[in-house]
Coordinates of C-alpha atoms and ligand atoms in Angstrom, one line a residue:
M162 CA -2.2 9.9 -28.3
N163 CA -2.6 6.5 -29.7
L164 CA -0.4 4.2 -27.6
Q165 CA 0.0 1.5 -30.3
G166 CA 3.6 0.8 -31.0
T167 CA 5.0 2.8 -28.1
T168 CA 7.4 1.4 -25.4
A169 CA 6.5 1.4 -21.7
L170 CA 8.5 0.6 -18.6
V171 CA 6.2 -0.5 -15.7
T172 CA 8.1 -0.9 -12.5
G173 CA 6.9 -3.6 -10.1
A174 CA 4.9 -5.3 -12.8
S175 CA 5.3 -8.9 -11.6
R176 CA 2.1 -8.7 -9.5
G177 CA -0.8 -6.6 -8.4
L178 CA -1.4 -3.2 -10.0
G179 CA 1.8 -3.2 -12.1
R180 CA 0.9 -6.5 -13.6
A181 CA -2.6 -5.3 -14.6
V182 CA -1.1 -2.1 -16.1
A183 CA 1.4 -4.1 -18.1
L184 CA -1.4 -6.4 -19.5
H185 CA -3.7 -3.5 -20.2
L186 CA -1.0 -1.5 -22.1
A187 CA 0.1 -4.6 -24.0
A188 CA -3.5 -5.2 -25.2
Q189 CA -3.3 -1.7 -26.8
G190 CA -0.2 -2.7 -28.7
V191 CA 2.4 -1.2 -26.3
K192 CA 5.7 -3.0 -25.9
V193 CA 6.1 -3.5 -22.2
A194 CA 9.2 -3.9 -19.9
V195 CA 7.9 -5.9 -16.9
N196 CA 10.2 -4.9 -14.0
Y197 CA 10.3 -6.9 -10.8
R198 CA 12.7 -7.1 -7.9
H199 CA 12.5 -10.7 -6.5
Q200 CA 9.8 -12.7 -8.3
R201 CA 11.3 -13.5 -11.7
N202 CA 8.8 -16.4 -12.2
M203 CA 5.9 -14.0 -11.7
A204 CA 7.3 -11.5 -14.1
E205 CA 7.9 -14.3 -16.7
L206 CA 4.3 -15.3 -16.4
V207 CA 3.2 -11.8 -17.2
V208 CA 5.5 -11.7 -20.2
A209 CA 4.3 -15.1 -21.4
E210 CA 0.7 -13.9 -21.1
I211 CA 1.5 -10.8 -23.2
R212 CA 3.4 -12.8 -25.8
A213 CA 0.6 -15.4 -26.0
G214 CA -1.7 -12.5 -26.9
G215 CA 0.6 -11.5 -29.8
G216 CA 2.3 -8.7 -27.8
D217 CA 5.9 -7.8 -27.1
A218 CA 7.3 -7.8 -23.5
E219 CA 10.5 -8.4 -21.6
P220 CA 11.1 -9.2 -17.9
I221 CA 13.6 -6.7 -16.5
A222 CA 15.1 -7.3 -13.1
G223 CA 16.1 -4.4 -10.8
D224 CA 15.6 -2.8 -7.5
V225 CA 14.3 0.7 -8.2
G226 CA 15.6 2.0 -4.9
A227 CA 19.3 1.4 -5.9
A228 CA 20.4 4.1 -8.3
P229 CA 22.7 1.9 -10.4
E230 CA 20.0 -0.7 -10.8
A231 CA 17.5 1.9 -11.8
D232 CA 19.9 3.1 -14.5
A233 CA 20.5 -0.4 -15.6
L234 CA 16.8 -1.4 -15.9
V235 CA 16.1 1.7 -18.0
A236 CA 19.1 0.9 -20.3
Q237 CA 18.0 -2.8 -20.5
T238 CA 14.5 -1.8 -21.4
E239 CA 15.7 0.5 -24.2
S240 CA 18.1 -2.1 -25.7
A241 CA 15.4 -4.8 -25.6
L242 CA 12.3 -2.8 -26.6
G243 CA 13.4 0.6 -27.9
P244 CA 13.3 4.2 -26.4
I245 CA 10.9 4.5 -23.5
D246 CA 7.8 6.6 -24.4
L247 CA 5.8 5.7 -21.3
L248 CA 7.0 5.3 -17.7
V249 CA 4.8 4.0 -14.9
N250 CA 6.4 4.3 -11.5
N251 CA 4.4 1.7 -9.8
A252 CA 6.8 -0.3 -7.6
G253 CA 6.0 0.3 -4.0
I254 CA 5.9 -1.3 -0.6
F255 CA 3.8 -1.0 2.5
R256 CA 4.9 -1.5 6.1
R257 CA 2.2 -1.1 8.7
S258 CA 3.2 0.9 11.8
S259 CA 2.1 3.5 14.3
L260 CA 4.0 6.2 16.1
D261 CA 4.4 3.9 19.1
E262 CA 5.8 1.0 17.1
F263 CA 7.8 3.2 14.7
S264 CA 10.6 1.4 13.0
E265 CA 13.4 3.5 11.5
S266 CA 14.5 0.7 9.3
E267 CA 11.0 0.0 7.9
F268 CA 10.3 3.7 7.3
S269 CA 13.6 4.2 5.5
E270 CA 13.0 1.1 3.4
M271 CA 9.6 2.4 2.4
R272 CA 11.1 5.8 1.5
R273 CA 14.0 4.1 -0.4
V274 CA 11.6 2.2 -2.6
N275 CA 8.5 4.5 -2.8
V276 CA 10.3 7.8 -3.1
D277 CA 14.0 7.3 -3.9
G278 CA 13.1 4.6 -6.4
L279 CA 10.7 6.9 -8.2
V280 CA 13.3 9.6 -8.4
Y281 CA 16.0 7.3 -9.7
V282 CA 13.9 5.6 -12.4
T283 CA 12.4 9.0 -13.5
R284 CA 15.9 10.5 -13.7
A285 CA 17.2 7.7 -15.8
A286 CA 14.2 7.5 -18.2
A287 CA 13.9 11.3 -18.5
R288 CA 17.3 11.6 -20.0
G289 CA 16.2 10.0 -23.3
M290 CA 12.7 11.5 -23.1
K291 CA 14.2 15.0 -23.0
E292 CA 16.5 14.3 -26.0
R293 CA 13.5 13.0 -28.0
G294 CA 11.2 15.9 -26.7
R295 CA 8.4 13.6 -25.6
G296 CA 7.4 11.3 -22.8
R297 CA 4.6 10.4 -20.5
I298 CA 5.0 9.5 -16.8
V299 CA 2.4 8.2 -14.4
N300 CA 3.3 7.7 -10.7
L301 CA 1.3 5.6 -8.2
A302 CA 0.5 7.6 -5.1
S303 CA -2.3 6.6 -2.8
I304 CA -5.5 8.0 -1.2
A305 CA -3.5 7.4 2.1
A306 CA -1.7 10.6 1.3
L307 CA -5.1 12.5 1.0
G308 CA -6.2 11.5 4.5
T309 CA -8.3 8.4 4.9
L310 CA -7.0 7.8 8.4
M311 CA -6.7 4.0 8.0
A312 CA -4.8 2.8 11.1
G313 CA -1.2 1.8 10.6
T314 CA -0.7 3.7 7.3
T315 CA 0.8 7.0 8.6
F316 CA 4.4 6.5 7.5
Y317 CA 3.4 4.8 4.2
A318 CA 1.1 7.8 3.7
A319 CA 4.0 10.2 4.2
T320 CA 5.9 8.5 1.4
K321 CA 2.9 8.8 -0.9
A322 CA 2.6 12.5 0.0
E323 CA 6.1 12.8 -1.3
V324 CA 5.1 11.0 -4.5
I325 CA 2.3 13.6 -5.1
L326 CA 4.7 16.5 -4.5
L327 CA 7.3 15.0 -6.8
T328 CA 4.7 14.5 -9.5
R329 CA 3.9 18.2 -9.5
R330 CA 7.5 19.3 -9.4
F331 CA 8.7 16.9 -12.1
A332 CA 5.8 18.0 -14.2
M333 CA 7.1 21.6 -13.9
E334 CA 10.7 20.6 -14.6
L335 CA 10.0 18.2 -17.5
G336 CA 7.1 20.1 -19.1
P337 CA 9.3 22.2 -21.3
F338 CA 10.7 19.0 -22.9
G339 CA 7.2 17.8 -23.9
I340 CA 7.0 15.3 -21.0
S341 CA 3.9 15.1 -18.9
V342 CA 3.9 13.8 -15.3
N343 CA 0.7 12.8 -13.5
A344 CA -0.3 10.5 -10.6
I345 CA -3.0 8.1 -9.7
A346 CA -4.2 8.0 -6.1
P347 CA -5.8 4.5 -5.9
G348 CA -8.2 3.6 -3.1
F349 CA -8.3 0.2 -1.6
I350 CA -7.4 -2.3 -4.3
L351 CA -7.3 -6.0 -3.8
T352 CA -3.6 -7.1 -4.3
D353 CA -1.0 -8.9 -2.1
M354 CA -0.3 -5.6 -0.4
V355 CA -3.8 -5.7 1.3
Y356 CA -2.9 -9.1 2.9
Q357 CA 0.6 -8.1 4.1
N358 CA 0.9 -7.5 7.9
R359 CA -2.7 -8.7 8.4
T360 CA -4.3 -12.1 9.1
A361 CA -6.8 -13.3 6.5
A362 CA -9.6 -12.6 9.0
E363 CA -8.4 -9.1 9.6
A364 CA -8.1 -8.5 5.8
D365 CA -11.6 -9.8 5.2
A366 CA -13.1 -7.6 7.9
L367 CA -11.3 -4.6 6.5
I368 CA -12.5 -5.3 3.0
A369 CA -16.1 -5.5 4.1
D370 CA -15.8 -2.4 6.2
I371 CA -14.2 -0.4 3.4
A372 CA -16.7 -1.6 0.8
S373 CA -19.6 -0.5 3.1
R374 CA -18.1 3.0 3.2
T375 CA -17.4 3.5 -0.5
M376 CA -19.9 5.2 -2.8
L377 CA -19.8 2.3 -5.4
G378 CA -20.1 -0.3 -2.6
R379 CA -17.0 -2.3 -3.4
T380 CA -13.2 -2.4 -3.1
G381 CA -11.1 -1.9 -6.2
R382 CA -9.7 -4.3 -8.8
P383 CA -6.3 -4.0 -10.3
E384 CA -8.0 -3.4 -13.7
D385 CA -9.7 -0.3 -12.3
I386 CA -6.3 1.3 -11.8
A387 CA -4.8 -0.1 -15.1
S388 CA -7.5 1.6 -17.2
A389 CA -7.0 4.9 -15.4
V390 CA -3.2 4.7 -15.9
S391 CA -3.7 4.0 -19.5
F392 CA -6.2 7.0 -19.8
L393 CA -3.6 9.4 -18.3
L394 CA -0.8 8.0 -20.6
A395 CA -3.0 8.8 -23.6
Q396 CA -3.6 12.5 -22.8
D397 CA -1.8 15.2 -24.8
F398 CA -2.5 18.2 -22.6
L399 CA -2.8 17.0 -19.1
T400 CA 0.0 17.2 -16.6
A401 CA 0.7 17.8 -12.9
Q402 CA -2.6 16.2 -11.9
V403 CA -3.5 13.6 -9.3
L404 CA -6.4 11.4 -10.3
T405 CA -8.2 9.7 -7.4
V406 CA -9.5 6.3 -8.4
D407 CA -11.2 4.9 -5.3
G408 CA -14.9 4.2 -6.1
G409 CA -15.8 7.3 -4.1
R410 CA -14.2 6.3 -0.9
T411 CA -12.6 9.6 0.1
D412 CA -15.7 11.5 -1.0
Y413 CA -17.9 9.1 1.1
I414 CA -15.8 9.9 4.1
S415 CA -16.1 13.6 3.4
H416 CA -19.9 13.5 2.9
A417 CA -21.2 10.8 5.2
G418 CA -22.2 11.8 8.7
Ligands
LIG37 N1 -3.1 -2.2 -3.4 C1 -3.6 -1.0 -3.0 O1 -4.7 -1.0 -2.4 C2 -2.9 0.3 -3.3 C3 -3.5 1.5 -2.9 C4 -2.9 2.6 -3.1 C5 -1.6 2.7 -3.7 N2 -1.0 1.5 -4.1 C6 0.3 1.6 -4.7 O2 0.3 0.9 -6.0 C7 1.6 0.3 -6.2 C8 1.4 -1.2 -6.5 O3 0.8 -1.8 -5.3 P1 0.4 -3.3 -5.3 O4 -0.8 -3.4 -4.4 O5 0.2 -3.8 -6.7 O6 1.7 -4.0 -4.6 P2 2.1 -5.5 -4.6 O7 1.0 -6.4 -5.0 O8 2.7 -5.7 -3.2 O9 3.3 -5.6 -5.7 C9 4.4 -4.8 -5.6 C10 5.2 -4.9 -6.8 O10 6.4 -4.0 -6.7 C11 7.5 -4.7 -6.9 N3 8.6 -4.2 -6.1 C12 8.6 -4.1 -4.7 N4 9.8 -3.5 -4.3 C13 10.5 -3.2 -5.5 C14 11.8 -2.7 -5.8 N5 12.6 -2.2 -4.8 N6 12.2 -2.6 -7.0 C15 11.4 -3.0 -8.1 N7 10.2 -3.6 -7.9 C16 9.7 -3.7 -6.6 C17 7.2 -6.2 -6.6 O11 8.2 -7.0 -7.2 P3 8.5 -8.6 -6.7 O12 7.3 -9.4 -7.1 O13 9.7 -9.0 -7.4 O14 8.6 -8.5 -5.2 C18 5.8 -6.3 -7.1 O15 5.8 -6.4 -8.5 C19 2.4 0.6 -5.0 O16 3.2 1.8 -5.3 C20 1.4 0.9 -3.9 O17 2.0 1.7 -2.9 C21 -1.6 0.3 -3.9

């Protein structure tokens, strides 16, 4: 499918991977709703960059993990930019923890945003997609759900395993309506998330360590994920798939001694 002239909602697009996805889609002539939760100024910068390049975009506030806000951000997108053809469920949070330091409130907040948020926004956007008989959805999972054993990511990984399961089940449920649902499982990509809950020195050591155990010898850039999301959105006969985009990190772990 040629994406030119379609409308996309990208959740969590004020920064990081969502921002890169929004810019990449806009460069292909897609009208983009740039959702954010807190950082309106960052979302407005993304929108300004798109408009400066001749594209069409709107900043759309809303917490994906609150059902009424998810409904509202879908409605606002459609009234500003037209019916949603493409949905990228990107908004997500990471809280580092182990079993010993398990925090109920942090786990439930991760699940609220990473899992409930994806369900609420998908439900809201799918209503119109079903009526129109077409739609493309891409969810952001993580290689954490596939078993990279990075310390402190167990409960985050559990939320991303749910994302993978929901991707396949929603693909089943929405396929008869002409809607595809796929996921990307990114590897280690340099965004704000990498620096959260770590000192700069810890983050730098982690980056060097991961790059040394990745087939392509580097960590990922947001654009690496944006081009993969865009690829999935353009496919006509591909659904229920999880595409790992990690420079060969999980395979390095499988194959190295
Ligand atoms: N970076 C990686 O290495 C990596 C690897 C695997 C998977 N992922 C996944 O990729 C996605 C993006 O990650 P990232 O690294 O780009 O994260 P990030 O840099 O921390 O950015 C998170 C984005 O999500 C938004 N957000 C957070 N909570 C939200 C909520 N409740 N409602 C709406 N928006 C919300 C933030 O908005 P505000 O700016 O307003 O706070 C921000 O735009 C996440 O699902 C993450 O789990 C990332």
